[in-house]
Amino acid sequence: MFRPDEKITNDNDDENKYIAYVGMEDLLEKLKILNYEVELIAELKMKPIHKYYFVTSKNPGEQFYLFASVAAWLIRKSGQSIETPQEYDDPNIVITNILDKLRENNVTIDFSLSKLKQGVGEHVVFVLNTLADKALSYVGFQWKKPKTPEEKDDETEVIDDECEIILDRVEEEMLAAYSDDSEEENIFNMNNLNGTKNGHNHEFDIGENVDVEAWKLELERVLPYLKVTIKNDNRDWRAHFEQMKSYRTSNDNSLNFTKTHLDKLHKDIVVTLEKISNRERYLNKELEPVLDEYRLLQDQLSKVKENYQNINGGVMERTRHLAHLSEKIDTLIQQMEERGSSMTDGTPLVNIKKGIAKIKAEISEMDVRIAVLDCILLQSKMKEKTLLEHDLYKSTKYV
């Protein structure tokens, strides 16, 4: 049985390749015990699931919806409350709610939510099996060991077949015939044929006209037809016993034949293994000096490789330092070349002269601007003075 305490891991997929099929069959039986066809499938108006529904992927959307619906129904059957999932709900939220209910029941979840989004797989079967076990436990269902019914010996009815002659029946009839005194006169005794014809002690008188030799010939002719044939009965223990003896003889003969070949094969294998072990010891003995030398050379090679790595590391460090110094030297050479070219070239002096001329032009322009501003300021002061004198004249005139 697929139990809920079995952890599902991804490291043994080859070994547990068909565990989901077994778990799905157990899940279907548990759902039938919980009467899911009436309480859930009829309400959803869907077809009942088969024993490979949550294992093989056919319609992921429908399978995920039915997985969520069955999980929610099992959670409610176990006495917990959960919202009924809808077709357009967020799958992450639905799966999170289902796993939260599992964690509340102390169920270890060691797989991601993405394992349940397809609605199929061993993880889906594991979740539904766990919820189904919780629901069965809540409703009081218990698994019990199966009880094997006691086998009763059927009383076989013996059917009397008048067409078959059974030895026991013939003996019984003969005993009954001979034990009946009233029918002794009807018994034909061949010994009486040897007696005299005139005697009165015969039990049966065959008459005077009967030929004894003819009677004997007729008796010899019909005697093979009067033999009692016993038909084999399959219900007879003697037939079974003889059959068992024949089987045992056949098994013993086959066993002796097989044992002879197996013994021979065993001897050949032992001899071959001994030869192989002797050759291995010989090769080990011959190759031991070479192997020791090889180990010594391998140790020396490892030491040389280690020294090479150390030396190579120092060379690389010095190479980086040399590149850094070369870069600095190139920078200094470039600076010295720029300074030497500037000292022999008159370009800076020409640039200074151009700058001085530009400054002088700017000074002359500033002087002109200052003169204009002085003129404007003088004109404004004279205008203000004229206005003051005019106002003063008006004021003295009216006084």
mmCIF file of N, CA and C in Angstrom, residues 255-364:
data_model
loop_
_atom_site.group_PDB
_atom_site.id
_atom_site.type_symbol
_atom_site.label_atom_id
_atom_site.label_comp_id
_atom_site.label_asym_id
_atom_site.label_seq_id
_atom_site.Cartn_x
_atom_site.Cartn_y
_atom_site.Cartn_z
ATOM 1 N N LEU A 255 16.717 -34.921 -11.361
ATOM 2 C CA LEU A 255 17.632 -34.364 -10.372
ATOM 3 C C LEU A 255 19.013 -34.994 -10.482
ATOM 4 N N ASN A 256 19.044 -36.300 -10.671
ATOM 5 C CA ASN A 256 20.348 -36.957 -10.800
ATOM 6 C C ASN A 256 21.090 -36.467 -12.041
ATOM 7 N N PHE A 257 20.340 -36.349 -13.149
ATOM 8 C CA PHE A 257 20.960 -35.867 -14.382
ATOM 9 C C PHE A 257 21.456 -34.430 -14.225
ATOM 10 N N THR A 258 20.587 -33.594 -13.646
ATOM 11 C CA THR A 258 20.958 -32.181 -13.454
ATOM 12 C C THR A 258 22.087 -32.048 -12.445
ATOM 13 N N LYS A 259 22.036 -32.853 -11.377
ATOM 14 C CA LYS A 259 23.073 -32.772 -10.353
ATOM 15 C C LYS A 259 24.432 -33.151 -10.926
ATOM 16 N N THR A 260 24.434 -34.145 -11.822
ATOM 17 C CA THR A 260 25.703 -34.544 -12.444
ATOM 18 C C THR A 260 26.302 -33.398 -13.252
ATOM 19 N N HIS A 261 25.438 -32.746 -14.056
ATOM 20 C CA HIS A 261 25.929 -31.626 -14.858
ATOM 21 C C HIS A 261 26.338 -30.446 -13.975
ATOM 22 N N LEU A 262 25.569 -30.201 -12.911
ATOM 23 C CA LEU A 262 25.915 -29.092 -12.014
ATOM 24 C C LEU A 262 27.224 -29.363 -11.280
ATOM 25 N N ASP A 263 27.413 -30.595 -10.863
ATOM 26 C CA ASP A 263 28.688 -30.934 -10.211
ATOM 27 C C ASP A 263 29.865 -30.741 -11.166
ATOM 28 N N LYS A 264 29.665 -31.178 -12.400
ATOM 29 C CA LYS A 264 30.729 -30.996 -13.383
ATOM 30 C C LYS A 264 30.992 -29.517 -13.629
ATOM 31 N N LEU A 265 29.904 -28.743 -13.754
ATOM 32 C CA LEU A 265 30.055 -27.303 -13.947
ATOM 33 C C LEU A 265 30.725 -26.648 -12.751
ATOM 34 N N HIS A 266 30.361 -27.108 -11.536
ATOM 35 C CA HIS A 266 30.973 -26.567 -10.331
ATOM 36 C C HIS A 266 32.470 -26.854 -10.305
ATOM 37 N N LYS A 267 32.837 -28.079 -10.670
ATOM 38 C CA LYS A 267 34.265 -28.411 -10.701
ATOM 39 C C LYS A 267 35.006 -27.550 -11.721
ATOM 40 N N ASP A 268 34.397 -27.367 -12.900
ATOM 41 C CA ASP A 268 35.039 -26.524 -13.916
ATOM 42 C C ASP A 268 35.195 -25.095 -13.421
ATOM 43 N N ILE A 269 34.162 -24.568 -12.755
ATOM 44 C CA ILE A 269 34.230 -23.192 -12.240
ATOM 45 C C ILE A 269 35.307 -23.075 -11.172
ATOM 46 N N VAL A 270 35.381 -24.079 -10.281
ATOM 47 C CA VAL A 270 36.399 -24.042 -9.221
ATOM 48 C C VAL A 270 37.795 -24.077 -9.825
ATOM 49 N N VAL A 271 37.988 -24.946 -10.828
ATOM 50 C CA VAL A 271 39.308 -25.028 -11.470
ATOM 51 C C VAL A 271 39.643 -23.720 -12.175
ATOM 52 N N THR A 272 38.657 -23.142 -12.858
ATOM 53 C CA THR A 272 38.890 -21.872 -13.563
ATOM 54 C C THR A 272 39.201 -20.753 -12.588
ATOM 55 N N LEU A 273 38.460 -20.687 -11.478
ATOM 56 C CA LEU A 273 38.724 -19.651 -10.475
ATOM 57 C C LEU A 273 40.111 -19.826 -9.867
ATOM 58 N N GLU A 274 40.502 -21.069 -9.652
ATOM 59 C CA GLU A 274 41.838 -21.305 -9.102
ATOM 60 C C GLU A 274 42.925 -20.867 -10.085
ATOM 61 N N LYS A 275 42.697 -21.156 -11.384
ATOM 62 C CA LYS A 275 43.659 -20.709 -12.384
ATOM 63 C C LYS A 275 43.737 -19.190 -12.428
ATOM 64 N N ILE A 276 42.569 -18.555 -12.348
ATOM 65 C CA ILE A 276 42.545 -17.085 -12.387
ATOM 66 C C ILE A 276 43.271 -16.500 -11.186
ATOM 67 N N SER A 277 43.016 -17.078 -9.989
ATOM 68 C CA SER A 277 43.703 -16.574 -8.789
ATOM 69 C C SER A 277 45.210 -16.784 -8.880
ATOM 70 N N ASN A 278 45.639 -17.947 -9.431
ATOM 71 C CA ASN A 278 47.073 -18.187 -9.585
ATOM 72 C C ASN A 278 47.700 -17.190 -10.558
ATOM 73 N N ARG A 279 46.986 -16.915 -11.654
ATOM 74 C CA ARG A 279 47.521 -15.948 -12.613
ATOM 75 C C ARG A 279 47.554 -14.539 -12.017
ATOM 76 N N GLU A 280 46.545 -14.223 -11.224
ATOM 77 C CA GLU A 280 46.557 -12.907 -10.562
ATOM 78 C C GLU A 280 47.744 -12.775 -9.619
ATOM 79 N N ARG A 281 47.992 -13.835 -8.838
ATOM 80 C CA ARG A 281 49.152 -13.783 -7.928
ATOM 81 C C ARG A 281 50.447 -13.671 -8.718
ATOM 82 N N TYR A 282 50.529 -14.408 -9.828
ATOM 83 C CA TYR A 282 51.742 -14.347 -10.649
ATOM 84 C C TYR A 282 51.938 -12.956 -11.236
ATOM 85 N N LEU A 283 50.842 -12.385 -11.760
ATOM 86 C CA LEU A 283 50.947 -11.038 -12.346
ATOM 87 C C LEU A 283 51.289 -10.006 -11.272
ATOM 88 N N ASN A 284 50.661 -10.136 -10.099
ATOM 89 C CA ASN A 284 50.978 -9.197 -9.019
ATOM 90 C C ASN A 284 52.438 -9.303 -8.599
ATOM 91 N N LYS A 285 52.928 -10.546 -8.563
ATOM 92 C CA LYS A 285 54.320 -10.735 -8.178
ATOM 93 C C LYS A 285 55.272 -10.171 -9.227
ATOM 94 N N GLU A 286 54.947 -10.383 -10.519
ATOM 95 C CA GLU A 286 55.811 -9.885 -11.576
ATOM 96 C C GLU A 286 55.734 -8.371 -11.728
ATOM 97 N N LEU A 287 54.571 -7.835 -11.498
ATOM 98 C CA LEU A 287 54.370 -6.393 -11.720
ATOM 99 C C LEU A 287 54.586 -5.562 -10.474
ATOM 100 N N GLU A 288 54.868 -6.180 -9.345
ATOM 101 C CA GLU A 288 55.029 -5.413 -8.112
ATOM 102 C C GLU A 288 56.184 -4.410 -8.206
ATOM 103 N N PRO A 289 57.392 -4.796 -8.729
ATOM 104 C CA PRO A 289 58.455 -3.776 -8.866
ATOM 105 C C PRO A 289 58.059 -2.637 -9.817
ATOM 106 N N VAL A 290 57.410 -3.010 -10.903
ATOM 107 C CA VAL A 290 56.994 -1.978 -11.858
ATOM 108 C C VAL A 290 55.970 -1.045 -11.224
ATOM 109 N N LEU A 291 55.046 -1.626 -10.444
ATOM 110 C CA LEU A 291 54.039 -0.797 -9.785
ATOM 111 C C LEU A 291 54.678 0.122 -8.749
ATOM 112 N N ASP A 292 55.682 -0.392 -8.007
ATOM 113 C CA ASP A 292 56.380 0.465 -7.042
ATOM 114 C C ASP A 292 57.097 1.605 -7.755
ATOM 115 N N GLU A 293 57.743 1.276 -8.876
ATOM 116 C CA GLU A 293 58.424 2.324 -9.638
ATOM 117 C C GLU A 293 57.424 3.342 -10.186
ATOM 118 N N TYR A 294 56.289 2.824 -10.616
ATOM 119 C CA TYR A 294 55.250 3.722 -11.138
ATOM 120 C C TYR A 294 54.739 4.655 -10.043
ATOM 121 N N ARG A 295 54.498 4.099 -8.849
ATOM 122 C CA ARG A 295 54.053 4.947 -7.741
ATOM 123 C C ARG A 295 55.102 6.008 -7.413
ATOM 124 N N LEU A 296 56.415 5.609 -7.402
ATOM 125 C CA LEU A 296 57.477 6.564 -7.116
ATOM 126 C C LEU A 296 57.522 7.674 -8.165
ATOM 127 N N LEU A 297 57.425 7.283 -9.432
ATOM 128 C CA LEU A 297 57.432 8.288 -10.496
ATOM 129 C C LEU A 297 56.193 9.191 -10.430
ATOM 130 N N GLN A 298 55.079 8.604 -10.028
ATOM 131 C CA GLN A 298 53.864 9.417 -9.910
ATOM 132 C C GLN A 298 54.004 10.442 -8.779
ATOM 133 N N ASP A 299 54.632 10.032 -7.667
ATOM 134 C CA ASP A 299 54.871 10.983 -6.583
ATOM 135 C C ASP A 299 55.831 12.087 -7.032
ATOM 136 N N GLN A 300 56.879 11.702 -7.761
ATOM 137 C CA GLN A 300 57.813 12.717 -8.258
ATOM 138 C C GLN A 300 57.120 13.671 -9.239
ATOM 139 N N LEU A 301 56.278 13.113 -10.082
ATOM 140 C CA LEU A 301 55.547 13.958 -11.030
ATOM 141 C C LEU A 301 54.640 14.942 -10.307
ATOM 142 N N SER A 302 53.978 14.467 -9.249
ATOM 143 C CA SER A 302 53.111 15.385 -8.494
ATOM 144 C C SER A 302 53.930 16.496 -7.848
ATOM 145 N N LYS A 303 55.141 16.153 -7.339
ATOM 146 C CA LYS A 303 55.989 17.188 -6.759
ATOM 147 C C LYS A 303 56.453 18.177 -7.823
ATOM 148 N N VAL A 304 56.848 17.670 -9.001
ATOM 149 C CA VAL A 304 57.273 18.563 -10.084
ATOM 150 C C VAL A 304 56.134 19.481 -10.508
ATOM 151 N N LYS A 305 54.918 18.915 -10.591
ATOM 152 C CA LYS A 305 53.763 19.744 -10.950
ATOM 153 C C LYS A 305 53.511 20.825 -9.915
ATOM 154 N N GLU A 306 53.675 20.460 -8.634
ATOM 155 C CA GLU A 306 53.476 21.456 -7.578
ATOM 156 C C GLU A 306 54.517 22.563 -7.665
ATOM 157 N N ASN A 307 55.803 22.178 -7.903
ATOM 158 C CA ASN A 307 56.847 23.200 -8.060
ATOM 159 C C ASN A 307 56.597 24.071 -9.282
ATOM 160 N N TYR A 308 56.148 23.443 -10.349
ATOM 161 C CA TYR A 308 55.853 24.205 -11.564
ATOM 162 C C TYR A 308 54.738 25.219 -11.315
ATOM 163 N N GLN A 309 53.694 24.760 -10.585
ATOM 164 C CA GLN A 309 52.603 25.703 -10.291
ATOM 165 C C GLN A 309 53.087 26.859 -9.430
ATOM 166 N N ASN A 310 53.960 26.564 -8.443
ATOM 167 C CA ASN A 310 54.485 27.644 -7.611
ATOM 168 C C ASN A 310 55.330 28.612 -8.435
ATOM 169 N N ILE A 311 56.242 28.052 -9.269
ATOM 170 C CA ILE A 311 57.088 28.910 -10.101
ATOM 171 C C ILE A 311 56.254 29.689 -11.098
ATOM 172 N N ASN A 312 55.269 29.016 -11.681
ATOM 173 C CA ASN A 312 54.406 29.703 -12.644
ATOM 174 C C ASN A 312 53.639 30.835 -11.993
ATOM 175 N N GLY A 313 53.216 30.608 -10.723
ATOM 176 C CA GLY A 313 52.538 31.687 -10.010
ATOM 177 C C GLY A 313 53.467 32.879 -9.786
ATOM 178 N N GLY A 314 54.737 32.633 -9.418
ATOM 179 C CA GLY A 314 55.687 33.737 -9.245
ATOM 180 C C GLY A 314 55.973 34.453 -10.548
ATOM 181 N N VAL A 315 56.106 33.714 -11.652
ATOM 182 C CA VAL A 315 56.357 34.345 -12.959
ATOM 183 C C VAL A 315 55.182 35.225 -13.358
ATOM 184 N N MET A 316 53.987 34.735 -13.145
ATOM 185 C CA MET A 316 52.809 35.538 -13.500
ATOM 186 C C MET A 316 52.749 36.814 -12.668
ATOM 187 N N GLU A 317 53.100 36.699 -11.361
ATOM 188 C CA GLU A 317 53.101 37.897 -10.515
ATOM 189 C C GLU A 317 54.152 38.893 -10.997
ATOM 190 N N ARG A 318 55.337 38.404 -11.341
ATOM 191 C CA ARG A 318 56.381 39.308 -11.833
ATOM 192 C C ARG A 318 56.003 39.891 -13.195
ATOM 193 N N THR A 319 55.323 39.115 -14.011
ATOM 194 C CA THR A 319 54.883 39.628 -15.316
ATOM 195 C C THR A 319 53.897 40.776 -15.147
ATOM 196 N N ARG A 320 52.967 40.605 -14.194
ATOM 197 C CA ARG A 320 52.026 41.704 -13.928
ATOM 198 C C ARG A 320 52.754 42.944 -13.416
ATOM 199 N N HIS A 321 53.756 42.749 -12.515
ATOM 200 C CA HIS A 321 54.517 43.890 -12.000
ATOM 201 C C HIS A 321 55.301 44.581 -13.116
ATOM 202 N N LEU A 322 55.893 43.772 -14.026
ATOM 203 C CA LEU A 322 56.625 44.337 -15.157
ATOM 204 C C LEU A 322 55.706 45.143 -16.070
ATOM 205 N N ALA A 323 54.504 44.630 -16.311
ATOM 206 C CA ALA A 323 53.560 45.376 -17.152
ATOM 207 C C ALA A 323 53.178 46.700 -16.500
ATOM 208 N N HIS A 324 53.013 46.697 -15.162
ATOM 209 C CA HIS A 324 52.680 47.936 -14.451
ATOM 210 C C HIS A 324 53.816 48.953 -14.565
ATOM 211 N N LEU A 325 55.059 48.467 -14.381
ATOM 212 C CA LEU A 325 56.208 49.369 -14.499
ATOM 213 C C LEU A 325 56.356 49.885 -15.926
ATOM 214 N N SER A 326 56.130 49.029 -16.901
ATOM 215 C CA SER A 326 56.217 49.482 -18.299
ATOM 216 C C SER A 326 55.181 50.562 -18.585
ATOM 217 N N GLU A 327 54.022 50.417 -18.022
ATOM 218 C CA GLU A 327 52.978 51.431 -18.218
ATOM 219 C C GLU A 327 53.403 52.759 -17.614
ATOM 220 N N LYS A 328 53.985 52.704 -16.418
ATOM 221 C CA LYS A 328 54.466 53.958 -15.792
ATOM 222 C C LYS A 328 55.559 54.594 -16.627
ATOM 223 N N ILE A 329 56.494 53.792 -17.131
ATOM 224 C CA ILE A 329 57.594 54.327 -17.957
ATOM 225 C C ILE A 329 57.048 54.977 -19.218
ATOM 226 N N ASP A 330 56.071 54.345 -19.847
ATOM 227 C CA ASP A 330 55.463 54.935 -21.047
ATOM 228 C C ASP A 330 54.807 56.267 -20.736
ATOM 229 N N THR A 331 54.172 56.361 -19.575
ATOM 230 C CA THR A 331 53.523 57.624 -19.192
ATOM 231 C C THR A 331 54.576 58.720 -18.984
ATOM 232 N N LEU A 332 55.675 58.369 -18.300
ATOM 233 C CA LEU A 332 56.735 59.354 -18.065
ATOM 234 C C LEU A 332 57.380 59.799 -19.374
ATOM 235 N N ILE A 333 57.598 58.847 -20.287
ATOM 236 C CA ILE A 333 58.199 59.198 -21.588
ATOM 237 C C ILE A 333 57.289 60.142 -22.360
ATOM 238 N N GLN A 334 55.994 59.887 -22.310
ATOM 239 C CA GLN A 334 55.054 60.761 -23.016
ATOM 240 C C GLN A 334 55.063 62.166 -22.423
ATOM 241 N N GLN A 335 55.107 62.251 -21.092
ATOM 242 C CA GLN A 335 55.156 63.571 -20.458
ATOM 243 C C GLN A 335 56.446 64.315 -20.821
ATOM 244 N N MET A 336 57.590 63.615 -20.811
ATOM 245 C CA MET A 336 58.859 64.256 -21.154
ATOM 246 C C MET A 336 58.861 64.725 -22.605
ATOM 247 N N GLU A 337 58.296 63.946 -23.493
ATOM 248 C CA GLU A 337 58.225 64.376 -24.889
ATOM 249 C C GLU A 337 57.365 65.613 -25.039
ATOM 250 N N GLU A 338 56.250 65.677 -24.315
ATOM 251 C CA GLU A 338 55.392 66.860 -24.407
ATOM 252 C C GLU A 338 56.110 68.103 -23.881
ATOM 253 N N ARG A 339 56.830 67.949 -22.766
ATOM 254 C CA ARG A 339 57.564 69.097 -22.222
ATOM 255 C C ARG A 339 58.694 69.525 -23.166
ATOM 256 N N GLY A 340 59.421 68.597 -23.721
ATOM 257 C CA GLY A 340 60.513 68.955 -24.631
ATOM 258 C C GLY A 340 60.003 69.654 -25.878
ATOM 259 N N SER A 341 58.896 69.170 -26.415
ATOM 260 C CA SER A 341 58.333 69.818 -27.604
ATOM 261 C C SER A 341 57.828 71.214 -27.291
ATOM 262 N N SER A 342 57.274 71.394 -26.074
ATOM 263 C CA SER A 342 56.766 72.738 -25.707
ATOM 264 C C SER A 342 57.920 73.718 -25.465
ATOM 265 N N MET A 343 59.095 73.233 -24.995
ATOM 266 C CA MET A 343 60.232 74.123 -24.748
ATOM 267 C C MET A 343 60.875 74.576 -26.047
ATOM 268 N N THR A 344 60.930 73.801 -27.051
ATOM 269 C CA THR A 344 61.557 74.164 -28.336
ATOM 270 C C THR A 344 60.587 74.818 -29.288
ATOM 271 N N ASP A 345 59.340 74.777 -29.001
ATOM 272 C CA ASP A 345 58.327 75.333 -29.904
ATOM 273 C C ASP A 345 57.902 76.713 -29.408
ATOM 274 N N GLY A 346 57.629 77.683 -30.342
ATOM 275 C CA GLY A 346 57.187 79.041 -29.979
ATOM 276 C C GLY A 346 55.706 79.177 -29.883
ATOM 277 N N THR A 347 55.040 78.157 -29.944
ATOM 278 C CA THR A 347 53.567 78.193 -29.876
ATOM 279 C C THR A 347 53.069 78.806 -28.579
ATOM 280 N N PRO A 348 53.644 78.525 -27.415
ATOM 281 C CA PRO A 348 53.143 79.173 -26.193
ATOM 282 C C PRO A 348 53.317 80.692 -26.220
ATOM 283 N N LEU A 349 54.465 81.172 -26.766
ATOM 284 C CA LEU A 349 54.678 82.628 -26.832
ATOM 285 C C LEU A 349 53.655 83.292 -27.743
ATOM 286 N N VAL A 350 53.399 82.669 -28.859
ATOM 287 C CA VAL A 350 52.372 83.208 -29.773
ATOM 288 C C VAL A 350 51.020 83.220 -29.090
ATOM 289 N N ASN A 351 50.759 82.182 -28.351
ATOM 290 C CA ASN A 351 49.476 82.139 -27.641
ATOM 291 C C ASN A 351 49.388 83.229 -26.581
ATOM 292 N N ILE A 352 50.539 83.522 -25.922
ATOM 293 C CA ILE A 352 50.547 84.614 -24.911
ATOM 294 C C ILE A 352 50.289 85.958 -25.567
ATOM 295 N N LYS A 353 50.948 86.189 -26.704
ATOM 296 C CA LYS A 353 50.749 87.461 -27.408
ATOM 297 C C LYS A 353 49.301 87.618 -27.841
ATOM 298 N N LYS A 354 48.733 86.525 -28.353
ATOM 299 C CA LYS A 354 47.324 86.602 -28.752
ATOM 300 C C LYS A 354 46.448 86.875 -27.549
ATOM 301 N N GLY A 355 46.792 86.325 -26.429
ATOM 302 C CA GLY A 355 45.999 86.577 -25.232
ATOM 303 C C GLY A 355 46.119 88.016 -24.762
ATOM 304 N N ILE A 356 47.372 88.571 -24.849
ATOM 305 C CA ILE A 356 47.552 89.972 -24.425
ATOM 306 C C ILE A 356 46.783 90.905 -25.342
ATOM 307 N N ALA A 357 46.845 90.651 -26.632
ATOM 308 C CA ALA A 357 46.112 91.505 -27.578
ATOM 309 C C ALA A 357 44.622 91.422 -27.321
ATOM 310 N N LYS A 358 44.161 90.243 -27.013
ATOM 311 C CA LYS A 358 42.732 90.071 -26.740
ATOM 312 C C LYS A 358 42.339 90.811 -25.472
ATOM 313 N N ILE A 359 43.241 90.775 -24.471
ATOM 314 C CA ILE A 359 42.944 91.484 -23.207
ATOM 315 C C ILE A 359 42.917 92.992 -23.441
ATOM 316 N N LYS A 360 43.878 93.493 -24.248
ATOM 317 C CA LYS A 360 43.900 94.933 -24.542
ATOM 318 C C LYS A 360 42.633 95.349 -25.272
ATOM 319 N N ALA A 361 42.207 94.569 -26.222
ATOM 320 C CA ALA A 361 40.980 94.907 -26.937
ATOM 321 C C ALA A 361 39.800 94.942 -25.983
ATOM 322 N N GLU A 362 39.764 93.983 -25.078
ATOM 323 C CA GLU A 362 38.671 93.965 -24.109
ATOM 324 C C GLU A 362 38.750 95.165 -23.179
ATOM 325 N N ILE A 363 40.002 95.622 -22.819
ATOM 326 C CA ILE A 363 40.137 96.804 -21.946
ATOM 327 C C ILE A 363 39.641 98.067 -22.675
ATOM 328 N N SER A 364 40.005 98.179 -23.963
ATOM 329 C CA SER A 364 39.551 99.345 -24.741
ATOM 330 C C SER A 364 38.035 99.343 -24.838
#
